[in-house]
Amino acid sequence: MFFHRLLGLLALCSLRASASVTVRKTNKGPTGYEVDFKYTNVTASRVLIGSGLQAFSDQFHTTLESRAWYSPRDYKPGDFYVSFGRMDDGYEWPYEMVTEGDGLWTFTTPLPSGIYTYAYLVDCNYAPNCSIDTGQLVIDPDLLPFQNVKGDQVASSFQVPFDERFQGTDDITANFDYALPAPRKYRGTVKSVNYTSPGSIHPEPDVHHFGLYLPAGYGEEEGKKYPLLYLSHGAGGNGNDWENLGRMSSIVDNLIAEGHIAPTVVVMPSFYNLDDSLPRFIMGNRSATAPLPTSQHIRENYQKYLFPWVEQHLDVCDEPSCRAFAGLSWGGRLTYEMYVNATDYFDYFGMFSPATDKPYVDEAALAANPALSKKGIFVAYGLYDFVFDSGRDLQSALGALDIKFLSRVTPFGGHYWNTWQDELWWFGVKALWKPFPYTARTGR
């Protein structure tokens, strides 16, 4: 029996709160698993569970603009969650806790396979107005987010396994077990690292930060150099997102364990707060409207400070053939920027839900930079992703120049983490460190 218990004591003195989350295998429908939430808060009059949990839809009721709003209690095989859409009139949020008296709040729900983020919203009637600043967003401190400093992340996470008996379908298989912990001998380590970056304004002056994954066995063999993947977050995020929201360490552990990729170092940089040219952005406060730095600005900063620091301080290879850059959304746009303007530094590029726009590479660009046609390129996006058209336009531009690439359209994917987890997995399975230019036999 799978039994995964996450028990936390929330030491928020003003709220006198405690909480726990338990994932239970039930061997019954609708999903084969249930999740129990318990939360104690003697001052609360209403408690929602939010900060990542979503309602569900299915392929017959989902478009780029609309979707169904199914409670997880109504789950059917093939249902998936998306993060967009206008709620129906009279819709009631399915993740509302009930009071048991003496300040104890409880909620039990079935959930299908996936990684879910959550926080408790206390006396909150409209989630966007409830934050750490207002004291209405409560994070589980015994299941702390992966973060550099407090406030860098605003949710914890848990994972529900897949049960073929209740979740299997011939139409869409949303099985995220590739993000469950790998066998122990394959488990790498993940941590947050500060590095010298003149002009940076977070986490402190002239110091910036990135998330770092080191594969199992790193440092044990003297002189060994590892392939290097840079993996970027998107708009409104930071370098901790891929681990906290996407469980990238388990995904990469399993890619290595199953022999899809060689043991690889992964650097997850943060592209906000590189300097004071834009307002300071911290996820945990009300600065969420901070403007985005341009992809050119980010690239130039990384080339000046981040890339040299990584080469000097980590046991990584120094050849393009074992360096890759990938990213989601604005990080996908940054990946395209690296492809066009740091072409000779990387041989592999993974663009997940890339927030790109025209103009794209053309005959003149290819003539000036012939290496553009000699790279390992992977372009992916969700079937219900709002960057769907941008992804297609990018692929059309590459195809018009006969530049070979691999593609993935996530069949349940909107512009959200279940899409990007899927795309990271398939990038590793089919594209990363594989011979290129890619052909019709690549990944077969």
Short mmCIF file of C-alpha atoms in Angstrom, two decimals:
data_model
loop_
_atom_site.label_atom_id
_atom_site.label_comp_id
_atom_site.label_asym_id
_atom_site.label_seq_id
_atom_site.Cartn_x
_atom_site.Cartn_y
_atom_site.Cartn_z
CA MET A 1 0.00 0.00 0.00
CA PHE A 2 1.37 3.35 -1.04
CA PHE A 3 1.25 5.71 1.92
CA HIS A 4 2.89 9.08 1.70
CA ARG A 5 2.47 11.33 4.69
CA LEU A 6 3.48 14.93 4.85
CA LEU A 7 3.00 16.24 8.38
CA GLY A 8 3.58 19.89 9.24
CA LEU A 9 3.18 22.23 12.17
CA LEU A 10 2.46 25.77 11.02
CA ALA A 11 4.09 28.05 13.57
CA LEU A 12 2.33 31.25 12.65
CA CYS A 13 1.81 32.78 16.08
CA SER A 14 -0.82 35.23 14.93
CA LEU A 15 -2.95 32.41 13.51
CA ARG A 16 -1.93 29.63 15.96
CA ALA A 17 -2.13 27.16 13.07
CA SER A 18 -1.06 23.58 12.35
CA ALA A 19 -1.60 21.41 9.28
CA SER A 20 -0.99 18.04 7.62
CA VAL A 21 -1.42 16.46 4.19
CA THR A 22 -1.75 12.71 3.65
CA VAL A 23 -1.90 10.86 0.30
CA ARG A 24 -3.69 7.49 0.67
CA LYS A 25 -4.10 4.63 -1.77
CA THR A 26 -7.77 3.58 -1.60
CA ASN A 27 -8.00 0.85 -4.26
CA LYS A 28 -11.33 2.34 -5.31
CA GLY A 29 -12.67 4.97 -7.66
CA PRO A 30 -12.68 7.52 -8.93
CA THR A 31 -8.82 7.69 -9.00
CA GLY A 32 -7.52 5.04 -6.61
CA TYR A 33 -6.12 7.73 -4.28
CA GLU A 34 -7.43 10.29 -1.82
CA VAL A 35 -5.71 13.25 -0.20
CA ASP A 36 -6.55 14.32 3.35
CA PHE A 37 -5.94 17.90 4.43
CA LYS A 38 -6.12 18.93 8.09
CA TYR A 39 -5.58 22.47 9.23
CA THR A 40 -5.99 23.99 12.69
CA ASN A 41 -6.65 27.69 13.01
CA VAL A 42 -8.79 28.91 15.90
CA THR A 43 -9.29 32.40 14.44
CA ALA A 44 -10.36 31.43 10.88
CA SER A 45 -13.95 31.72 9.70
CA ARG A 46 -13.31 30.28 6.23
CA VAL A 47 -10.43 28.28 4.70
CA LEU A 48 -9.83 27.50 1.03
CA ILE A 49 -7.05 25.37 -0.41
CA GLY A 50 -5.44 27.17 -3.31
CA SER A 51 -2.12 28.32 -4.77
CA GLY A 52 -2.00 25.62 -7.41
CA LEU A 53 -4.89 23.16 -7.08
CA GLN A 54 -7.15 23.37 -10.13
CA ALA A 55 -10.51 22.11 -11.33
CA PHE A 56 -10.53 19.49 -14.10
CA SER A 57 -11.63 19.37 -17.71
CA ASP A 58 -11.53 16.84 -20.56
CA GLN A 59 -10.63 16.78 -24.25
CA PHE A 60 -14.27 17.08 -25.35
CA HIS A 61 -14.91 20.36 -23.51
CA THR A 62 -11.57 22.17 -23.74
CA THR A 63 -10.41 24.74 -26.29
CA LEU A 64 -7.85 27.53 -26.17
CA GLU A 65 -10.53 29.78 -24.67
CA SER A 66 -12.91 27.54 -22.73
CA ARG A 67 -13.00 24.43 -20.56
CA ALA A 68 -15.19 22.40 -18.21
CA TRP A 69 -15.04 22.88 -14.44
CA TYR A 70 -15.19 19.39 -12.96
CA SER A 71 -14.70 18.69 -9.30
CA PRO A 72 -12.08 15.98 -8.66
CA ARG A 73 -14.92 13.98 -7.09
CA ASP A 74 -16.41 13.74 -10.59
CA TYR A 75 -13.12 12.55 -12.13
CA LYS A 76 -13.28 10.29 -15.20
CA PRO A 77 -10.27 8.62 -16.87
CA GLY A 78 -8.71 11.09 -19.27
CA ASP A 79 -9.64 14.18 -17.23
CA PHE A 80 -6.84 16.68 -16.71
CA TYR A 81 -6.39 20.02 -15.04
CA VAL A 82 -5.80 23.34 -16.79
CA SER A 83 -5.26 26.74 -15.23
CA PHE A 84 -7.25 29.04 -17.50
CA GLY A 85 -10.86 29.84 -18.29
CA ARG A 86 -13.77 31.82 -16.94
CA MET A 87 -15.71 30.09 -14.17
CA ASP A 88 -19.36 29.33 -14.85
CA ASP A 89 -21.89 31.50 -13.06
CA GLY A 90 -22.59 30.07 -9.64
CA TYR A 91 -19.52 27.83 -9.71
CA GLU A 92 -18.31 26.79 -6.26
CA TRP A 93 -14.60 26.21 -5.68
CA PRO A 94 -14.25 22.46 -4.93
CA TYR A 95 -11.37 22.82 -2.45
CA GLU A 96 -13.11 24.46 0.49
CA MET A 97 -12.43 23.05 3.94
CA VAL A 98 -15.12 22.34 6.51
CA THR A 99 -14.86 23.08 10.22
CA GLU A 100 -14.93 20.25 12.75
CA GLY A 101 -14.96 22.58 15.77
CA ASP A 102 -12.18 23.76 18.08
CA GLY A 103 -10.46 25.40 15.12
CA LEU A 104 -9.93 22.13 13.18
CA TRP A 105 -10.59 22.33 9.42
CA THR A 106 -10.60 19.23 7.21
CA PHE A 107 -10.95 18.34 3.55
CA THR A 108 -10.65 15.02 1.68
CA THR A 109 -10.62 14.69 -2.09
CA PRO A 110 -9.69 12.14 -4.73
CA LEU A 111 -6.96 13.27 -7.12
CA PRO A 112 -5.39 11.62 -10.16
CA SER A 113 -1.68 11.33 -10.93
CA GLY A 114 0.24 14.57 -10.75
CA ILE A 115 2.24 17.05 -8.77
CA TYR A 116 0.02 19.47 -6.88
CA THR A 117 0.96 22.71 -5.19
CA TYR A 118 -1.05 24.15 -2.33
CA ALA A 119 -1.34 26.74 0.39
CA TYR A 120 -4.14 27.62 2.79
CA LEU A 121 -6.16 30.75 2.05
CA VAL A 122 -7.59 32.04 5.32
CA ASP A 123 -10.70 34.25 5.34
CA CYS A 124 -10.13 34.81 1.64
CA ASN A 125 -12.98 35.46 -0.76
CA TYR A 126 -10.84 36.29 -3.81
CA ALA A 127 -7.52 34.45 -4.13
CA PRO A 128 -5.55 37.13 -6.08
CA ASN A 129 -6.04 39.53 -3.15
CA CYS A 130 -4.76 37.05 -0.56
CA SER A 131 -1.01 36.90 -0.05
CA ILE A 132 1.73 36.48 2.49
CA ASP A 133 1.65 40.26 2.86
CA THR A 134 -2.02 40.23 3.93
CA GLY A 135 -1.45 37.25 6.24
CA GLN A 136 -4.13 35.24 4.44
CA LEU A 137 -1.81 32.86 2.54
CA VAL A 138 -0.37 30.21 4.88
CA ILE A 139 2.46 27.89 3.78
CA ASP A 140 3.18 24.58 5.47
CA PRO A 141 6.54 25.16 7.26
CA ASP A 142 7.25 21.45 7.75
CA LEU A 143 6.94 20.95 4.02
CA LEU A 144 8.71 24.15 3.10
CA PRO A 145 9.01 25.16 -0.52
CA PHE A 146 12.38 24.81 -2.19
CA GLN A 147 13.56 28.42 -2.11
CA ASN A 148 16.60 30.63 -1.69
CA VAL A 149 15.19 32.99 0.91
CA LYS A 150 11.79 33.10 2.62
CA GLY A 151 9.17 34.55 0.30
CA ASP A 152 10.77 33.33 -2.93
CA GLN A 153 8.02 30.68 -3.23
CA VAL A 154 4.38 30.76 -2.18
CA ALA A 155 3.32 27.11 -2.20
CA SER A 156 4.33 23.63 -1.06
CA SER A 157 3.78 20.51 -3.14
CA PHE A 158 2.86 16.84 -2.98
CA GLN A 159 2.50 14.09 -5.57
CA VAL A 160 -0.21 11.54 -6.27
CA PRO A 161 0.77 8.33 -8.12
CA PHE A 162 -0.92 6.78 -11.14
CA ASP A 163 -3.32 3.83 -10.83
CA GLU A 164 -4.01 2.21 -14.18
CA ARG A 165 -7.20 0.56 -12.92
CA PHE A 166 -8.95 3.87 -12.32
CA GLN A 167 -6.99 6.44 -14.36
CA GLY A 168 -6.03 4.45 -17.45
CA THR A 169 -7.64 5.30 -20.78
CA ASP A 170 -6.94 4.68 -24.46
CA ASP A 171 -7.43 8.38 -25.20
CA ILE A 172 -5.12 10.37 -22.90
CA THR A 173 -2.70 8.95 -20.36
CA ALA A 174 -1.77 11.58 -17.79
CA ASN A 175 0.73 9.41 -15.91
CA PHE A 176 3.27 11.50 -13.99
CA ASP A 177 5.02 8.66 -12.17
CA TYR A 178 8.26 9.66 -13.89
CA ALA A 179 8.40 12.39 -11.22
CA LEU A 180 8.15 9.98 -8.30
CA PRO A 181 11.42 9.32 -6.43
CA ALA A 182 13.88 7.19 -8.40
CA PRO A 183 15.69 4.22 -6.83
CA ARG A 184 17.93 5.58 -4.10
CA LYS A 185 21.24 5.00 -5.88
CA TYR A 186 20.11 7.31 -8.71
CA ARG A 187 18.92 10.21 -6.57
CA GLY A 188 20.87 13.41 -7.05
CA THR A 189 20.92 16.44 -4.80
CA VAL A 190 19.33 19.84 -5.32
CA LYS A 191 20.17 23.09 -3.58
CA SER A 192 20.07 26.85 -4.01
CA VAL A 193 23.36 28.54 -4.82
CA ASN A 194 24.43 32.19 -4.62
CA TYR A 195 26.99 33.55 -7.07
CA THR A 196 28.72 36.85 -7.68
CA SER A 197 26.76 38.97 -10.14
CA PRO A 198 27.61 42.70 -10.02
CA GLY A 199 24.48 44.83 -10.04
CA SER A 200 22.13 42.13 -8.77
CA ILE A 201 19.55 43.32 -6.23
CA HIS A 202 18.42 39.91 -4.87
CA PRO A 203 19.03 38.04 -2.64
CA GLU A 204 21.56 40.76 -1.74
CA PRO A 205 23.56 43.44 -3.55
CA ASP A 206 25.89 42.03 -6.22
CA VAL A 207 24.79 38.48 -5.43
CA HIS A 208 22.37 36.46 -7.54
CA HIS A 209 21.10 32.89 -7.21
CA PHE A 210 20.24 29.71 -9.09
CA GLY A 211 18.88 26.26 -8.32
CA LEU A 212 21.42 23.49 -8.79
CA TYR A 213 20.90 19.78 -9.41
CA LEU A 214 23.92 17.49 -9.04
CA PRO A 215 23.51 13.88 -10.20
CA ALA A 216 24.24 10.93 -7.92
CA GLY A 217 27.98 10.34 -7.68
CA TYR A 218 28.93 13.90 -8.53
CA GLY A 219 32.39 14.71 -7.16
CA GLU A 220 33.33 11.10 -6.43
CA GLU A 221 35.50 10.61 -9.52
CA GLU A 222 38.41 13.04 -9.68
CA GLY A 223 38.54 15.02 -12.89
CA LYS A 224 35.18 13.86 -14.22
CA LYS A 225 33.26 16.50 -16.14
CA TYR A 226 29.48 16.34 -16.55
CA PRO A 227 27.12 17.49 -19.31
CA LEU A 228 25.40 20.74 -18.38
CA LEU A 229 21.77 21.75 -18.84
CA TYR A 230 20.56 25.27 -18.08
CA LEU A 231 16.83 25.13 -17.29
CA SER A 232 14.92 28.42 -17.11
CA HIS A 233 11.71 29.39 -15.36
CA GLY A 234 9.10 31.68 -16.92
CA ALA A 235 7.39 34.99 -16.23
CA GLY A 236 6.50 35.55 -12.59
CA GLY A 237 8.86 32.84 -11.38
CA ASN A 238 12.43 32.21 -10.30
CA GLY A 239 15.11 29.55 -10.36
CA ASN A 240 13.47 27.55 -7.59
CA ASP A 241 10.30 26.88 -9.62
CA TRP A 242 11.50 23.84 -11.51
CA GLU A 243 12.19 21.97 -8.27
CA ASN A 244 9.41 23.33 -6.10
CA LEU A 245 6.62 23.23 -8.68
CA GLY A 246 7.97 20.72 -11.20
CA ARG A 247 9.97 18.15 -9.17
CA MET A 248 12.70 18.35 -11.78
CA SER A 249 15.21 16.47 -9.62
CA SER A 250 13.05 13.35 -9.63
CA ILE A 251 12.38 13.71 -13.36
CA VAL A 252 16.11 13.97 -14.12
CA ASP A 253 16.91 11.16 -11.65
CA ASN A 254 14.52 8.90 -13.57
CA LEU A 255 15.85 9.98 -16.97
CA ILE A 256 19.31 8.93 -15.76
CA ALA A 257 18.10 5.75 -14.05
CA GLU A 258 16.31 4.56 -17.20
CA GLY A 259 19.33 5.32 -19.39
CA HIS A 260 17.77 8.13 -21.40
CA ILE A 261 20.51 10.64 -20.56
CA ALA A 262 23.97 10.58 -19.04
CA PRO A 263 24.32 11.95 -15.50
CA THR A 264 23.88 15.68 -16.01
CA VAL A 265 24.35 18.84 -13.95
CA VAL A 266 21.33 21.16 -14.14
CA VAL A 267 21.56 24.89 -13.40
CA MET A 268 18.24 26.72 -12.95
CA PRO A 269 18.95 30.46 -13.05
CA SER A 270 16.72 33.36 -12.03
CA PHE A 271 16.23 36.15 -14.55
CA TYR A 272 14.51 38.75 -12.35
CA ASN A 273 16.45 41.24 -10.20
CA LEU A 274 19.64 40.95 -12.24
CA ASP A 275 20.08 44.70 -11.77
CA ASP A 276 18.08 47.79 -10.83
CA SER A 277 16.94 48.59 -14.37
CA LEU A 278 13.51 47.19 -13.41
CA PRO A 279 11.55 47.17 -10.14
CA ARG A 280 12.44 44.49 -7.63
CA PHE A 281 10.41 41.27 -7.98
CA ILE A 282 9.80 38.82 -5.12
CA MET A 283 7.12 36.15 -5.57
CA GLY A 284 5.98 36.22 -1.95
CA ASN A 285 4.94 39.88 -1.86
CA ARG A 286 2.66 42.13 -3.89
CA SER A 287 5.25 42.96 -6.56
CA ALA A 288 3.85 40.35 -8.94
CA THR A 289 3.28 43.00 -11.63
CA ALA A 290 7.02 43.65 -12.06
CA PRO A 291 7.84 43.99 -15.78
CA LEU A 292 9.83 41.31 -17.57
CA PRO A 293 13.46 41.83 -18.55
CA THR A 294 14.09 41.33 -22.26
CA SER A 295 15.57 38.05 -23.40
CA GLN A 296 18.55 39.95 -24.81
CA HIS A 297 19.20 41.61 -21.45
CA ILE A 298 19.04 38.26 -19.66
CA ARG A 299 21.33 36.55 -22.17
CA GLU A 300 23.98 39.25 -21.96
CA ASN A 301 23.94 39.16 -18.16
CA TYR A 302 24.25 35.37 -18.06
CA GLN A 303 27.09 35.43 -20.56
CA LYS A 304 28.93 38.01 -18.49
CA TYR A 305 28.43 36.59 -14.99
CA LEU A 306 26.56 33.27 -14.73
CA PHE A 307 28.21 31.14 -17.42
CA PRO A 308 31.79 31.96 -16.35
CA TRP A 309 30.94 31.33 -12.68
CA VAL A 310 29.45 27.92 -13.46
CA GLU A 311 32.43 26.91 -15.59
CA GLN A 312 34.84 27.95 -12.85
CA HIS A 313 33.07 26.41 -9.85
CA LEU A 314 31.36 23.24 -11.14
CA ASP A 315 32.70 20.06 -12.70
CA VAL A 316 31.05 20.59 -16.07
CA CYS A 317 32.21 20.13 -19.62
CA ASP A 318 33.45 23.08 -21.62
CA GLU A 319 32.28 22.07 -25.09
CA PRO A 320 29.04 23.00 -26.87
CA SER A 321 28.38 19.30 -27.56
CA CYS A 322 27.61 18.72 -23.87
CA ARG A 323 25.85 21.99 -23.07
CA ALA A 324 22.12 22.66 -23.43
CA PHE A 325 19.67 25.45 -22.68
CA ALA A 326 15.96 24.92 -22.14
CA GLY A 327 13.13 26.85 -20.57
CA LEU A 328 9.38 27.37 -20.26
CA SER A 329 7.27 30.26 -21.52
CA TRP A 330 9.47 33.39 -21.23
CA GLY A 331 12.27 30.95 -20.52
CA GLY A 332 11.40 29.33 -23.85
CA ARG A 333 11.75 32.74 -25.44
CA LEU A 334 15.11 33.06 -23.70
CA THR A 335 16.07 29.65 -25.12
CA TYR A 336 15.30 30.94 -28.60
CA GLU A 337 17.45 33.99 -27.84
CA MET A 338 20.29 31.65 -26.89
CA TYR A 339 19.76 29.64 -30.06
CA VAL A 340 20.01 32.71 -32.27
CA ASN A 341 22.65 34.73 -30.37
CA ALA A 342 24.63 32.18 -28.32
CA THR A 343 24.56 29.54 -31.04
CA ASP A 344 28.16 28.45 -30.63
CA TYR A 345 27.94 28.02 -26.85
CA PHE A 346 25.20 25.35 -26.84
CA ASP A 347 24.38 22.39 -29.08
CA TYR A 348 20.95 21.57 -27.61
CA PHE A 349 17.90 23.78 -27.13
CA GLY A 350 14.58 22.88 -25.49
CA MET A 351 11.79 25.41 -26.01
CA PHE A 352 8.79 24.54 -23.80
CA SER A 353 5.66 26.64 -24.45
CA PRO A 354 7.95 29.32 -25.92
CA ALA A 355 6.58 32.86 -25.60
CA THR A 356 8.20 33.88 -28.88
CA ASP A 357 6.98 36.12 -31.65
CA LYS A 358 7.97 37.13 -35.16
CA PRO A 359 10.33 37.77 -36.83
CA TYR A 360 11.99 34.36 -36.65
CA VAL A 361 15.12 33.09 -38.35
CA ASP A 362 15.08 33.50 -42.10
CA GLU A 363 17.38 32.82 -45.04
CA ALA A 364 19.53 35.87 -44.29
CA ALA A 365 19.98 34.83 -40.65
CA LEU A 366 20.88 31.29 -41.67
CA ALA A 367 23.37 32.54 -44.26
CA ALA A 368 25.02 34.71 -41.63
CA ASN A 369 25.01 31.92 -39.03
CA PRO A 370 25.05 28.48 -40.75
CA ALA A 371 25.45 26.75 -37.37
CA LEU A 372 21.73 27.38 -36.76
CA SER A 373 20.99 24.33 -38.92
CA LYS A 374 23.41 22.09 -37.02
CA LYS A 375 21.83 21.97 -33.56
CA GLY A 376 19.56 19.71 -31.53
CA ILE A 377 16.27 21.61 -31.31
CA PHE A 378 13.14 20.54 -29.42
CA VAL A 379 9.97 22.68 -29.61
CA ALA A 380 6.99 21.73 -27.45
CA TYR A 381 3.72 23.23 -26.27
CA GLY A 382 0.33 22.15 -25.00
CA LEU A 383 -2.67 21.41 -27.18
CA TYR A 384 -4.59 24.05 -25.17
CA ASP A 385 -1.62 26.35 -24.63
CA PHE A 386 -2.12 30.05 -25.31
CA VAL A 387 1.27 30.05 -27.07
CA PHE A 388 0.06 27.31 -29.43
CA ASP A 389 0.14 29.62 -32.45
CA SER A 390 3.57 30.99 -31.50
CA GLY A 391 4.94 27.48 -31.25
CA ARG A 392 3.53 26.55 -34.65
CA ASP A 393 4.89 29.74 -36.21
CA LEU A 394 8.36 29.00 -34.82
CA GLN A 395 8.24 25.45 -36.15
CA SER A 396 7.09 26.72 -39.56
CA ALA A 397 10.00 29.14 -39.72
CA LEU A 398 12.48 26.37 -38.89
CA GLY A 399 10.83 23.99 -41.35
CA ALA A 400 10.93 26.57 -44.17
CA LEU A 401 14.72 26.64 -43.80
CA ASP A 402 14.95 22.83 -43.59
CA ILE A 403 16.29 23.13 -40.04
CA LYS A 404 15.58 19.80 -38.37
CA PHE A 405 13.87 19.70 -34.98
CA LEU A 406 11.78 17.45 -32.76
CA SER A 407 8.27 18.40 -31.66
CA ARG A 408 5.92 17.55 -28.80
CA VAL A 409 2.31 18.66 -28.43
CA THR A 410 1.24 17.73 -24.90
CA PRO A 411 -2.27 16.31 -25.41
CA PHE A 412 -3.61 17.52 -22.05
CA GLY A 413 -1.52 20.65 -21.89
CA GLY A 414 -2.38 24.25 -21.16
CA HIS A 415 0.18 26.82 -20.10
CA TYR A 416 0.94 25.16 -16.79
CA TRP A 417 3.27 22.88 -14.88
CA ASN A 418 1.79 19.55 -15.92
CA THR A 419 2.62 20.55 -19.50
CA TRP A 420 6.20 21.55 -18.71
CA GLN A 421 6.88 18.43 -16.65
CA ASP A 422 5.73 16.37 -19.62
CA GLU A 423 7.94 18.35 -21.98
CA LEU A 424 11.03 18.13 -19.79
CA TRP A 425 10.56 14.36 -19.61
CA TRP A 426 10.21 13.92 -23.37
CA PHE A 427 13.04 16.36 -24.08
CA GLY A 428 15.25 14.04 -22.05
CA VAL A 429 13.86 10.84 -23.56
CA LYS A 430 13.95 11.88 -27.20
CA ALA A 431 16.31 14.83 -27.73
CA LEU A 432 18.86 15.69 -25.05
CA TRP A 433 22.41 14.47 -25.82
CA LYS A 434 21.10 12.52 -28.85
CA PRO A 435 22.89 12.66 -32.24
CA PHE A 436 21.78 15.50 -34.52
CA PRO A 437 20.67 16.85 -36.92
CA TYR A 438 17.57 14.95 -35.93
CA THR A 439 15.96 12.62 -38.48
CA ALA A 440 12.75 10.64 -38.77
CA ARG A 441 14.53 7.84 -36.88
CA THR A 442 15.58 9.99 -33.90
CA GLY A 443 13.95 8.75 -30.72
CA ARG A 444 12.43 5.67 -32.39
#
